Tab-separated table of C-alpha atoms in Angstrom:
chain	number	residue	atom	x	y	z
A	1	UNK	CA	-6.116	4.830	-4.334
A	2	UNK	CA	-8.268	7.962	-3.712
A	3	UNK	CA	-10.550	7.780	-0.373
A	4	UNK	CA	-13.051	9.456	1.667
A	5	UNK	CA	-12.449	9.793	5.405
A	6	UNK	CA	-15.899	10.115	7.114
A	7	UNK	CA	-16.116	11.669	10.754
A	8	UNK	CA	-18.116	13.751	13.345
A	9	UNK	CA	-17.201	15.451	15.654
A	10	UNK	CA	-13.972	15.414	15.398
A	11	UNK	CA	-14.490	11.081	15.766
A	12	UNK	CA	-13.160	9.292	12.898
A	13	UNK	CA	-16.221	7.011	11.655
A	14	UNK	CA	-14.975	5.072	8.741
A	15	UNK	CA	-12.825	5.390	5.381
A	16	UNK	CA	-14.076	4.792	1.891
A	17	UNK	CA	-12.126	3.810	-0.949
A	18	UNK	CA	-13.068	5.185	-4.358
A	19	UNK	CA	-12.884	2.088	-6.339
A	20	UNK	CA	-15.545	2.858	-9.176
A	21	UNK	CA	-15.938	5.180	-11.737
A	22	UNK	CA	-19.036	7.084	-9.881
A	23	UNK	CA	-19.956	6.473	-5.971
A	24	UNK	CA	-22.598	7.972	-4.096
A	25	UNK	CA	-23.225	9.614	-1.197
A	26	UNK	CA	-26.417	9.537	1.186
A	27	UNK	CA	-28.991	8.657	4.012
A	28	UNK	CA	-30.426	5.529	1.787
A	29	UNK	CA	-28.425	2.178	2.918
A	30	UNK	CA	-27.351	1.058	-0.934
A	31	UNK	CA	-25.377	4.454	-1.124
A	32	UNK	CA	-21.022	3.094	-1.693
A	33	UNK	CA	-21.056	6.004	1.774
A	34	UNK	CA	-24.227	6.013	3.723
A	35	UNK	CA	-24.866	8.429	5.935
A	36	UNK	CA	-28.325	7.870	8.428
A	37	UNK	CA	-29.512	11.305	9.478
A	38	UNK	CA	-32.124	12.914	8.855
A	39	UNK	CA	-30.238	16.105	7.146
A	40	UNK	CA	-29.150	13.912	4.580
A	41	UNK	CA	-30.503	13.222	1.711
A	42	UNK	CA	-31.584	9.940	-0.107
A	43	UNK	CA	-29.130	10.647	-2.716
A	44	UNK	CA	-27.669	13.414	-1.577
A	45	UNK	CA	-24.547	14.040	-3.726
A	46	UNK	CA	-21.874	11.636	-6.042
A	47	UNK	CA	-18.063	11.510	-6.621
A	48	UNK	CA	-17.802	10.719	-10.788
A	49	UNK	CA	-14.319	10.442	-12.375
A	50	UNK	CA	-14.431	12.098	-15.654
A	51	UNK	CA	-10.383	11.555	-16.942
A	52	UNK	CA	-8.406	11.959	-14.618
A	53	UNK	CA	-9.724	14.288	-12.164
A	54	UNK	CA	-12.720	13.478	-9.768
A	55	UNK	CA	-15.907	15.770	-9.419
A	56	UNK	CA	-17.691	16.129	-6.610
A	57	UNK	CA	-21.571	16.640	-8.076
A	58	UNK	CA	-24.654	17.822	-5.264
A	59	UNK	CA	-27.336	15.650	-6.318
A	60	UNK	CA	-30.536	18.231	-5.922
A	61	UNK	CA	-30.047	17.679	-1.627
A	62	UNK	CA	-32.328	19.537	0.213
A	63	UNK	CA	-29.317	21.088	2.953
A	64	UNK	CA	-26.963	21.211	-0.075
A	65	UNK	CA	-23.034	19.835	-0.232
A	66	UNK	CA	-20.173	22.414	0.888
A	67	UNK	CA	-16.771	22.076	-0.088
A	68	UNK	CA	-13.905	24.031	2.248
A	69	UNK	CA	-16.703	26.000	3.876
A	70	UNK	CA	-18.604	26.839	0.345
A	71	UNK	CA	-21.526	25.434	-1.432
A	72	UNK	CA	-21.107	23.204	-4.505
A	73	UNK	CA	-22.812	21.885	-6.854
A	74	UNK	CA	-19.978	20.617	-9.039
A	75	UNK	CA	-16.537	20.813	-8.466
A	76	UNK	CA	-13.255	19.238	-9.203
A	77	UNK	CA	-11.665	17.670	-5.688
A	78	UNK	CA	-8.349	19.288	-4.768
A	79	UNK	CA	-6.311	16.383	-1.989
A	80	UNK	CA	-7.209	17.507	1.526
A	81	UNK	CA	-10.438	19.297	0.650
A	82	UNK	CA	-13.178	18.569	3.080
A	83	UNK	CA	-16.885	17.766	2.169
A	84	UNK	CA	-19.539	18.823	4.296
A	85	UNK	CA	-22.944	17.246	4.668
A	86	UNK	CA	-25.433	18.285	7.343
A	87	UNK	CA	-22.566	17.836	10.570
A	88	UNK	CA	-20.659	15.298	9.041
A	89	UNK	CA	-17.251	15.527	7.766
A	90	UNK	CA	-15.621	13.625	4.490
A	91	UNK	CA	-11.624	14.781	3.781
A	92	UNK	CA	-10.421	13.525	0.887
A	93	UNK	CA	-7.172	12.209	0.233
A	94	UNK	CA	-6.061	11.945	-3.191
A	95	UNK	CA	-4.548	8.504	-4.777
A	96	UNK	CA	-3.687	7.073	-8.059
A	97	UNK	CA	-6.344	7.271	-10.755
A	98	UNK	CA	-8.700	4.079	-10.720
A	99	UNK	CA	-7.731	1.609	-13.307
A	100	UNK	CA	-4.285	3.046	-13.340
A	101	UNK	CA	-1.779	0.735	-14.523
A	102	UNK	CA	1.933	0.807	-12.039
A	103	UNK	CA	4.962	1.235	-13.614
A	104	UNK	CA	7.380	-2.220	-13.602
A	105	UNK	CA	11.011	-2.224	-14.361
A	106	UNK	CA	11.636	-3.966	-17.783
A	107	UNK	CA	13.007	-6.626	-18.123
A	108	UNK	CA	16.122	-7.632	-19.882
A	109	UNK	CA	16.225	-10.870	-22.186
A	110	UNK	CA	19.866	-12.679	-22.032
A	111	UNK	CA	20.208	-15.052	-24.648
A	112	UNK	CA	22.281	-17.792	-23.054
A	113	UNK	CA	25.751	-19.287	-25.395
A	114	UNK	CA	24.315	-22.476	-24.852
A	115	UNK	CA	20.991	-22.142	-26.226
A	116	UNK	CA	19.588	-24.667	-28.804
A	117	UNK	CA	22.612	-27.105	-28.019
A	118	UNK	CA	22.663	-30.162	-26.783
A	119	UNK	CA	25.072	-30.431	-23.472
A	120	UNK	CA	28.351	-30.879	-24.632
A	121	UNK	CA	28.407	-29.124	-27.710
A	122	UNK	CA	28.918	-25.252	-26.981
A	123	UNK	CA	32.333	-23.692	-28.316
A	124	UNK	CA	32.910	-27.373	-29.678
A	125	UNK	CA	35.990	-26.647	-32.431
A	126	UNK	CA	34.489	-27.159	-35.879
A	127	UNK	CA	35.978	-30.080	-37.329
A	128	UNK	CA	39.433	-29.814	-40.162
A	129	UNK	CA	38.866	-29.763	-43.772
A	130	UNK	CA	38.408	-33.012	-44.913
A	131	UNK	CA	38.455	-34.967	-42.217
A	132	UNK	CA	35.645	-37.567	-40.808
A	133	UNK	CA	33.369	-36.234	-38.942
A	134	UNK	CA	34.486	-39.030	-36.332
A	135	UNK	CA	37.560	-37.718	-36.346
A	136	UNK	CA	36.392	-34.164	-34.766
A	137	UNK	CA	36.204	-34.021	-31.131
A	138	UNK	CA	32.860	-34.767	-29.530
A	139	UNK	CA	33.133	-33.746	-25.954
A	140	UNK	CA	29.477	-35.390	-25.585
A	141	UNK	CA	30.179	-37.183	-22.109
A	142	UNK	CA	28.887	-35.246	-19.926
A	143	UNK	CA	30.481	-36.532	-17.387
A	144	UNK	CA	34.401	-35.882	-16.356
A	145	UNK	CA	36.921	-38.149	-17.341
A	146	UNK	CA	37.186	-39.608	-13.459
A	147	UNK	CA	33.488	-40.380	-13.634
A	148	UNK	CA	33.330	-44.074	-11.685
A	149	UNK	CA	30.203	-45.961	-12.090
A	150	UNK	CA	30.221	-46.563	-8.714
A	151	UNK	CA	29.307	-42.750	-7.473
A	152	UNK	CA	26.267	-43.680	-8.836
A	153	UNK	CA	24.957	-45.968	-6.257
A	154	UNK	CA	25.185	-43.330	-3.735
A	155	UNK	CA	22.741	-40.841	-2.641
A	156	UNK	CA	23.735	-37.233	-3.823
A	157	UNK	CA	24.328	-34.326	-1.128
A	158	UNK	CA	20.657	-32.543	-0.905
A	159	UNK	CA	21.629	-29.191	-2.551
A	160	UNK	CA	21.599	-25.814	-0.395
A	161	UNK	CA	18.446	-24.520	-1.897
A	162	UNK	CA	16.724	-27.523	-1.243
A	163	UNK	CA	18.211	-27.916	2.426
A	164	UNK	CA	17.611	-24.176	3.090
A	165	UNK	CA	13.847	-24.321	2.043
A	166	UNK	CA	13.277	-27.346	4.121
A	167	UNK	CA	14.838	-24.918	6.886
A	168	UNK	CA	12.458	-22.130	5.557
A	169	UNK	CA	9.499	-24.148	5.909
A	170	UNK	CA	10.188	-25.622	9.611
A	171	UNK	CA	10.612	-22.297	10.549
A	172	UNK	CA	7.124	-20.252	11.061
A	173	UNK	CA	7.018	-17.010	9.639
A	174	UNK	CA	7.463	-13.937	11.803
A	175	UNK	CA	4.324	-11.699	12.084
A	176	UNK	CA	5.341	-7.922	12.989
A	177	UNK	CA	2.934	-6.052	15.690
A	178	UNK	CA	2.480	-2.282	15.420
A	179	UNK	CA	1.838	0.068	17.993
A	180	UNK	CA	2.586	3.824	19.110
A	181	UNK	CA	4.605	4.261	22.388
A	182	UNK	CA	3.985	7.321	24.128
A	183	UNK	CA	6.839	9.238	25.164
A	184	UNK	CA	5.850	11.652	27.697
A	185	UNK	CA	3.286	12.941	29.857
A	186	UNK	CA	1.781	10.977	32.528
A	187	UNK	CA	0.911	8.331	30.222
A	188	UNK	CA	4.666	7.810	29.072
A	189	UNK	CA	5.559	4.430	28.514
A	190	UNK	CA	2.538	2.724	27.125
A	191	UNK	CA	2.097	1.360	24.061
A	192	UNK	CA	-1.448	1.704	22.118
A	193	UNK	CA	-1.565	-1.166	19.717
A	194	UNK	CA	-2.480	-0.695	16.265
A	195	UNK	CA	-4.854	-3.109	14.988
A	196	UNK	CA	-7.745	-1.365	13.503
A	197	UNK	CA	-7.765	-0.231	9.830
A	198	UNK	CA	-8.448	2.961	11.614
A	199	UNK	CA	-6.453	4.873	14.809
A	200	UNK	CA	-7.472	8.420	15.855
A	201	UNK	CA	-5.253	10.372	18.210
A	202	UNK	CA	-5.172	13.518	19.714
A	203	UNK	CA	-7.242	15.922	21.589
A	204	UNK	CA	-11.139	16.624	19.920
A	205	UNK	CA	-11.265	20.001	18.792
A	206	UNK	CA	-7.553	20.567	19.636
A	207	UNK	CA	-5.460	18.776	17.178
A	208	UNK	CA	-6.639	15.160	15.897
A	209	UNK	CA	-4.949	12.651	13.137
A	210	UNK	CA	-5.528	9.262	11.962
A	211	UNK	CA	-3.059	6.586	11.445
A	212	UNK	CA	-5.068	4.105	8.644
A	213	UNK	CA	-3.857	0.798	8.166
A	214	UNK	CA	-3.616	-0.503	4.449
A	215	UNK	CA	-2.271	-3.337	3.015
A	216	UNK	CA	1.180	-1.817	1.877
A	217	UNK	CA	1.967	0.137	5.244
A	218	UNK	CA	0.708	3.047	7.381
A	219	UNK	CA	0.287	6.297	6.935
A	220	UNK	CA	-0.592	9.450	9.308
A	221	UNK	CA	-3.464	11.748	8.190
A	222	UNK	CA	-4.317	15.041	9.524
A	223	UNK	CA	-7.479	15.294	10.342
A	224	UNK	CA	-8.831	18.356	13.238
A	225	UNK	CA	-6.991	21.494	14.215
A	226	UNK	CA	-4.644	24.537	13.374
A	227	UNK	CA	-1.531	22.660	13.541
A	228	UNK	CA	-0.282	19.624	11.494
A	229	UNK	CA	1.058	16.778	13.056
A	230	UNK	CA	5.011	16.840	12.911
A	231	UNK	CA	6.763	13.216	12.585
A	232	UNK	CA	10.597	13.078	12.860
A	233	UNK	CA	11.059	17.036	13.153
A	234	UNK	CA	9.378	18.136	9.797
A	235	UNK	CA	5.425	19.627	9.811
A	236	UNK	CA	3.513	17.887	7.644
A	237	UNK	CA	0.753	19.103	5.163
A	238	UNK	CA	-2.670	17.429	3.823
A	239	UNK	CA	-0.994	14.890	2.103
A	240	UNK	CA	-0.853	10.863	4.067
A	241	UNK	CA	2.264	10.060	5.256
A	242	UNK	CA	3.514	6.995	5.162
A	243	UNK	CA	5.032	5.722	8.653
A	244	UNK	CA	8.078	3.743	9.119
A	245	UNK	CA	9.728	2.266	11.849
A	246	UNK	CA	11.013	4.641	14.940
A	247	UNK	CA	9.275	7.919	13.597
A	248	UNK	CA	8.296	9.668	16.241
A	249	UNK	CA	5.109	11.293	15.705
A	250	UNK	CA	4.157	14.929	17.532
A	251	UNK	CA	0.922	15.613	18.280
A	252	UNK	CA	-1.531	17.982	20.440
A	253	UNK	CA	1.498	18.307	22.973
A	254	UNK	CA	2.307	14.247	23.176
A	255	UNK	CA	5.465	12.620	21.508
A	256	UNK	CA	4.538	9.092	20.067
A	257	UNK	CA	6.742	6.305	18.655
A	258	UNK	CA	5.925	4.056	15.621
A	259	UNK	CA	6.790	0.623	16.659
A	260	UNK	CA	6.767	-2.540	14.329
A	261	UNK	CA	8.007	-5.576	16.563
């Protein structure tokens, strides 16, 4: 899903998701992003999905809306591109179109050989020409031939499924902690623990990133500086990255590790 990353400063504030169709931006307090300062406007600009594509639209603000350093007043958002409002910040990050439908695997319909029959009668022989139909072979007992009665009286074995969700349910769930170990420098060794949908690191007005927590993983975000961040050897570019275990994450001069324990 498409969102809005809002920050000053370099200091990540907040991230919206773009859930709706149309979503405005702007000082007044029923705005989907308010913003309270003064060099924002009421209503000062709107995000409106028109197909596919999402258009950033100024809304007659008094300061105006740039895009990348330019003024706007209507233009089609490109992933990465950063909104500017009076000194505040919104990168956008590109995500599936809303209302989007995800692709499943299909799945296959096996028609079983003993469907529509009663137990006993699949691949029964069909009975000879002429003969009675008690004659034919039944195979109806569904039971083998050294069936006793007297197995009856006991208490069947609990089957594995049954024993192994007992097992399941006695057992409580393990829940996974994340956090970034640092590496090196002075600070080498400790562990910052992420628990906030949102995580800045780095140095303000050096290099800064944001890990954002969602509910299908993390993912790294580039947010301040020259330089990308670089996890596991490879630069990235304005696109999220999603995190996995043991990546180690390079940034502003410090070597972090993803943990999930």
């Amino acid at each position: 899903m498409a969102s809005l990353v809002l920050s000053l400063d370099g200091e990540l504030i907040r991230e919206f998701e773009i859930t709706k169709p149309r979503i405005t931006i702007g000082r007044r307090p029923y705005n989907d992003v308010p913003i309270d300062n003064l060099a924002v406007s009421g209503e000062h600009a709107a995000i409106v999905q028109i197909g596919n594509d999402l258009i950033l639209e100024d809304g007659g603000s008094t300061n105006g809306t740039l895009l990348n350093g330019a003024s706007v007043e209507k233009q089609l958002l490109k992933d990465g591109d950063v909104i500017e409002i009076g000194k505040y910040h919104l990168r956008f990050f590109a995500g599936k179109t809303i209302g989007a439908q995800p692709d499943f695997e299909k799945t296959m319909l096996i028609r079983s050989p003993f469907a529509g029959k009663q137990l006993g009668q699949a691949d029964a022989p069909p009975a000879a020409e002429g003969a009675s139909p008690l004659d034919a072979p039944t195979n109806l007992d569904p039971f083998p031939t050294t069936f006793s009665p007297e197995i009856k009286t006991h208490h069947a074995p609990e089957p594995l499924m049954a024993q192994a969700a007992h097992v399941a349910a006695a057992t409580p769930p393990h829940v996974l902690h994340y956090a970034l170990k640092v590496l090196n420098g002075k600070q080498s060794g400790v562990e910052i623990p992420l628990t906030k949908p949102l995580t800045s690191i780095g140095k303000r007005n050096v290099q800064v990133a944001m890990i954002t927590r969602r509910p299908h993983g993390f993912f790294l975000n580039h947010v301040q500086g020259d330089k990308f961040p670089i996890v596991n050897g490879a630069t990235l570019n304005e696109r999220p990255c999603p995190l996995n275990p043991d990546d180690v994450i390079e940034l502003a001069g410090v070597r972090m590790e993803f943990l999930a324990k």
